[in-house]
Short mmCIF file of C-alpha atoms and ligand atoms in Angstrom, two decimals:
data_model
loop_
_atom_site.label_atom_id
_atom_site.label_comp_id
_atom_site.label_asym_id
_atom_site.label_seq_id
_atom_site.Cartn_x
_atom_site.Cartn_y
_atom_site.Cartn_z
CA UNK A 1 64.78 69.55 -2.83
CA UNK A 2 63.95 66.74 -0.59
CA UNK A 3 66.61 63.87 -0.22
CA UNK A 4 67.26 60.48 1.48
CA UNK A 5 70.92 59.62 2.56
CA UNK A 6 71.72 56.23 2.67
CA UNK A 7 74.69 54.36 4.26
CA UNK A 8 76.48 52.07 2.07
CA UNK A 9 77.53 48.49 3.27
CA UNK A 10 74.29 47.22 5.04
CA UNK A 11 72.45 49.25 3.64
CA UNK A 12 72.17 49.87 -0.05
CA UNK A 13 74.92 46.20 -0.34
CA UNK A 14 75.41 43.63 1.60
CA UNK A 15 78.23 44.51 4.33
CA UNK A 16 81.05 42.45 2.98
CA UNK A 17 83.57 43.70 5.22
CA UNK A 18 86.11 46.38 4.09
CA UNK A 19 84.83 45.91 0.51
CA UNK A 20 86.52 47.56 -2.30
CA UNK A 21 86.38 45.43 -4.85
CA UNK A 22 82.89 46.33 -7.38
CA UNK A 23 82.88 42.28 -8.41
CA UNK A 24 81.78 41.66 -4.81
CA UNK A 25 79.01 43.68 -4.63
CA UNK A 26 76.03 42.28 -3.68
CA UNK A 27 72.35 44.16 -3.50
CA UNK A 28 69.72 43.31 -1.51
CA UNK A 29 66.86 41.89 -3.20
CA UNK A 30 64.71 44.95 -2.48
CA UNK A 31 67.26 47.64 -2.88
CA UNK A 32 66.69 48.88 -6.85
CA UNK A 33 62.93 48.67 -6.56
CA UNK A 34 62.91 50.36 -3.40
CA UNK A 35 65.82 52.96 -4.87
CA UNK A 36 63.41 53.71 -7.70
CA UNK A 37 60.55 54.32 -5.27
CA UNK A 38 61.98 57.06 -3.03
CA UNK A 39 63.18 58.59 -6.67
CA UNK A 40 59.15 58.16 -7.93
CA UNK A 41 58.23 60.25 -4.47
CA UNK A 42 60.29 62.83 -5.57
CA UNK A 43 63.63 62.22 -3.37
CA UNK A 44 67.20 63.09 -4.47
CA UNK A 45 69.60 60.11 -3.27
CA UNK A 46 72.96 60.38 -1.96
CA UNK A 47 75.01 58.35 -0.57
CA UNK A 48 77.07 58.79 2.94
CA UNK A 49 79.63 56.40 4.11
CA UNK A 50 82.58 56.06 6.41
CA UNK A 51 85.31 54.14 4.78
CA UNK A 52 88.23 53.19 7.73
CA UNK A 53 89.49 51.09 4.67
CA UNK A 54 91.49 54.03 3.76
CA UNK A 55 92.99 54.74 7.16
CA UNK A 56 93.63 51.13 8.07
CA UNK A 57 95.58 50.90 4.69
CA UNK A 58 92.89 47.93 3.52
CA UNK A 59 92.27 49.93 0.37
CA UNK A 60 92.66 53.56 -1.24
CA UNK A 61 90.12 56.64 -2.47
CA UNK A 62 90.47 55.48 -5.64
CA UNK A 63 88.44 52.03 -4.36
CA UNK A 64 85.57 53.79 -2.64
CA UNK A 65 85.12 55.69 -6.33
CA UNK A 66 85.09 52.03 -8.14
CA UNK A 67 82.67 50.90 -5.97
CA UNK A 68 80.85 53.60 -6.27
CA UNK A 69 80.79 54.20 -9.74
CA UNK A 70 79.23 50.53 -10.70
CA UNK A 71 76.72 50.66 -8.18
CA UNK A 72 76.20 53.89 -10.47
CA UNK A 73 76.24 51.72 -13.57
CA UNK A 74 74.03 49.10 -12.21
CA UNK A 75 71.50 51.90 -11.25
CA UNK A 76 71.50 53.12 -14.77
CA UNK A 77 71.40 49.63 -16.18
CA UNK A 78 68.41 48.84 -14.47
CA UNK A 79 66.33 51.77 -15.26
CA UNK A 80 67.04 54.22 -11.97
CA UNK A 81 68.84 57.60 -12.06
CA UNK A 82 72.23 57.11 -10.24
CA UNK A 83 72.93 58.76 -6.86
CA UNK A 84 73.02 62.77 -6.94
CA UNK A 85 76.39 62.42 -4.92
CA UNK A 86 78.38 60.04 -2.41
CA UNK A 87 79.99 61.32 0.07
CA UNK A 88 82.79 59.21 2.35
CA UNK A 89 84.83 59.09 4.91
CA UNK A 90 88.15 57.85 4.35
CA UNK A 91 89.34 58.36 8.19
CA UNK A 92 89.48 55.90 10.83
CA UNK A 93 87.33 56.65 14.84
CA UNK A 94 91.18 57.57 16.07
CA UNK A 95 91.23 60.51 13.65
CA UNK A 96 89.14 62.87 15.26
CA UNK A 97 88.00 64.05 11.87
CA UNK A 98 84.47 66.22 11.53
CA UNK A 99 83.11 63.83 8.78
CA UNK A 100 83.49 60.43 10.10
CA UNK A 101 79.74 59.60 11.09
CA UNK A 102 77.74 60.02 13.26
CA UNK A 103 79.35 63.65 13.26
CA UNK A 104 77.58 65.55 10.24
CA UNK A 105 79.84 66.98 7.83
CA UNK A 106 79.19 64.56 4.96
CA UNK A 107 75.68 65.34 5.42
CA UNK A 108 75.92 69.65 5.78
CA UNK A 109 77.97 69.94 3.16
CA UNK A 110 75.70 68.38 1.03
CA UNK A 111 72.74 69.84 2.64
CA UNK A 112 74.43 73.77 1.78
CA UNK A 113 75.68 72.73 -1.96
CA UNK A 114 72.26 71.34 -2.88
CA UNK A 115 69.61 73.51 -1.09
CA UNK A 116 68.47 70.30 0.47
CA UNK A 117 65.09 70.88 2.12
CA UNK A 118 65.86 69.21 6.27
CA UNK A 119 62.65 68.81 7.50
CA UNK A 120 61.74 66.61 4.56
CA UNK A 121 64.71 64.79 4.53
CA UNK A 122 66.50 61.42 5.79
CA UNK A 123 69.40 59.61 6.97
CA UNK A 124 68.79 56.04 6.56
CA UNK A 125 71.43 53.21 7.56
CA UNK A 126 71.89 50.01 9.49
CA UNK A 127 73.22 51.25 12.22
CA UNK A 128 73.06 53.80 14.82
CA UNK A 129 75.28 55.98 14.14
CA UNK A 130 73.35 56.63 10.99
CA UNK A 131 70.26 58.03 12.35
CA UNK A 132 72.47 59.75 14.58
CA UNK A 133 74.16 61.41 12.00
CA UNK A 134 70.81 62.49 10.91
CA UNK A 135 70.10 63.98 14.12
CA UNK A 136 73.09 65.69 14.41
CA UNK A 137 72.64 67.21 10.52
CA UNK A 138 68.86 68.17 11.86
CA UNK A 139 67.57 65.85 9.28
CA UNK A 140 65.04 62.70 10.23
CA UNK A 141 67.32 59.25 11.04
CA UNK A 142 66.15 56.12 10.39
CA UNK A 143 67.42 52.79 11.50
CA UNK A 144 67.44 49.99 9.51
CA UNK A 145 67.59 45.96 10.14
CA UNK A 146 67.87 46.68 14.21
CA UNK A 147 66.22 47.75 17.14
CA UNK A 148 66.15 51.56 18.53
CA UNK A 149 64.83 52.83 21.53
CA UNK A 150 65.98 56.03 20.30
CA UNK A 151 65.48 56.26 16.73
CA UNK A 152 62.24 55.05 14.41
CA UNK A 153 63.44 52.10 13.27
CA UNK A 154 62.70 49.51 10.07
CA UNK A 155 63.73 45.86 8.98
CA UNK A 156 64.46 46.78 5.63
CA UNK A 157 64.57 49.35 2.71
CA UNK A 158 61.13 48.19 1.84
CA UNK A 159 59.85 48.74 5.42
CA UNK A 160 61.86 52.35 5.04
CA UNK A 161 59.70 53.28 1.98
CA UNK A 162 56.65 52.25 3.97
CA UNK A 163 58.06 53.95 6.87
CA UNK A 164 58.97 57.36 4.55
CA UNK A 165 54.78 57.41 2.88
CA UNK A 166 53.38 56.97 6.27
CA UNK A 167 55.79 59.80 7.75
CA UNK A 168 56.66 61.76 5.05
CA UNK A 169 55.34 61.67 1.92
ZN1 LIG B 201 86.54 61.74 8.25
#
């Protein structure tokens, strides 16, 4: 199957900062209609994110999971299928780990358990690392909100979804 890979904070929610609490969540205005898109084109979504939370000692696994189940229950509540599958990063850069993006663990391992089809598929986050990540996993990266001179990149998820039916398909 084809999927899309999204970053969380910046990306899917506004970047509040070492969040971990699901009451401060905030979407961006485009992000469910744009989720349900990519679903309608016939992409699996997953969900890739470094969380230094853990390392720094801001906030445990357990957090990333609440997070990350009510943006599940949100999806569901508004009509979308939830994520396939998040994937995180609970290290911090002075780890050296092989997940932490832009390295591509998150991505390969979920590439091998789901059969995940790379030339049709995307890494899409707000920032460079991101669509480096995708490069690295030999997917397509996409940058979103910023400027690349290395990397396609888009203002916003709605832009990506233009972006992904001009490109892609
Ligand atoms: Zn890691």
């Amino acid at each position: 199957m084809k999927a899309i890979f999204l970053d969380r904070d910046g990306t899917i929610i506004h970047d509040g900062g070492y969040l971990y609490k699901p009451t401060e969540i905030k979407y961006f205005s485009d992000t469910f209609d744009v989720l349900k898109k990519l679903q309608n084109l016939g992409y699996a979504l997953f969900m890739v994110t470094n969380q230094s939370g853990v390392a720094k000692k801001m906030f445990c696994e357990a957090d990333i999971i609440k997070v990350y189940n009510k943006i599940q229950s949100d999806l569901k509540a508004q009509g979308i299928k939830p994520f396939v599958e998040m994937a995180y990063c609970p290290h911090g850069p002075e780890d050296d780990c092989a997940c932490r993006k832009p390295k591509s663990k998150m991505i390969d391992d979920l590439v091998a358990k789901w059969k995940i089809d790379k030339k049709n598929s995307v890494m899409v986050g707000d920032k460079l690392i991101d669509a480096e990540c995708g490069k690295n996993a030999g997917i397509h990266g996409v940058v979103l909100g910023q400027d690349s001179k290395d990397y396609p990149s888009v203002k916003n998820l709605t832009e990506f979804y233009e972006w992904l039916k001009k490109h892609l398909g």
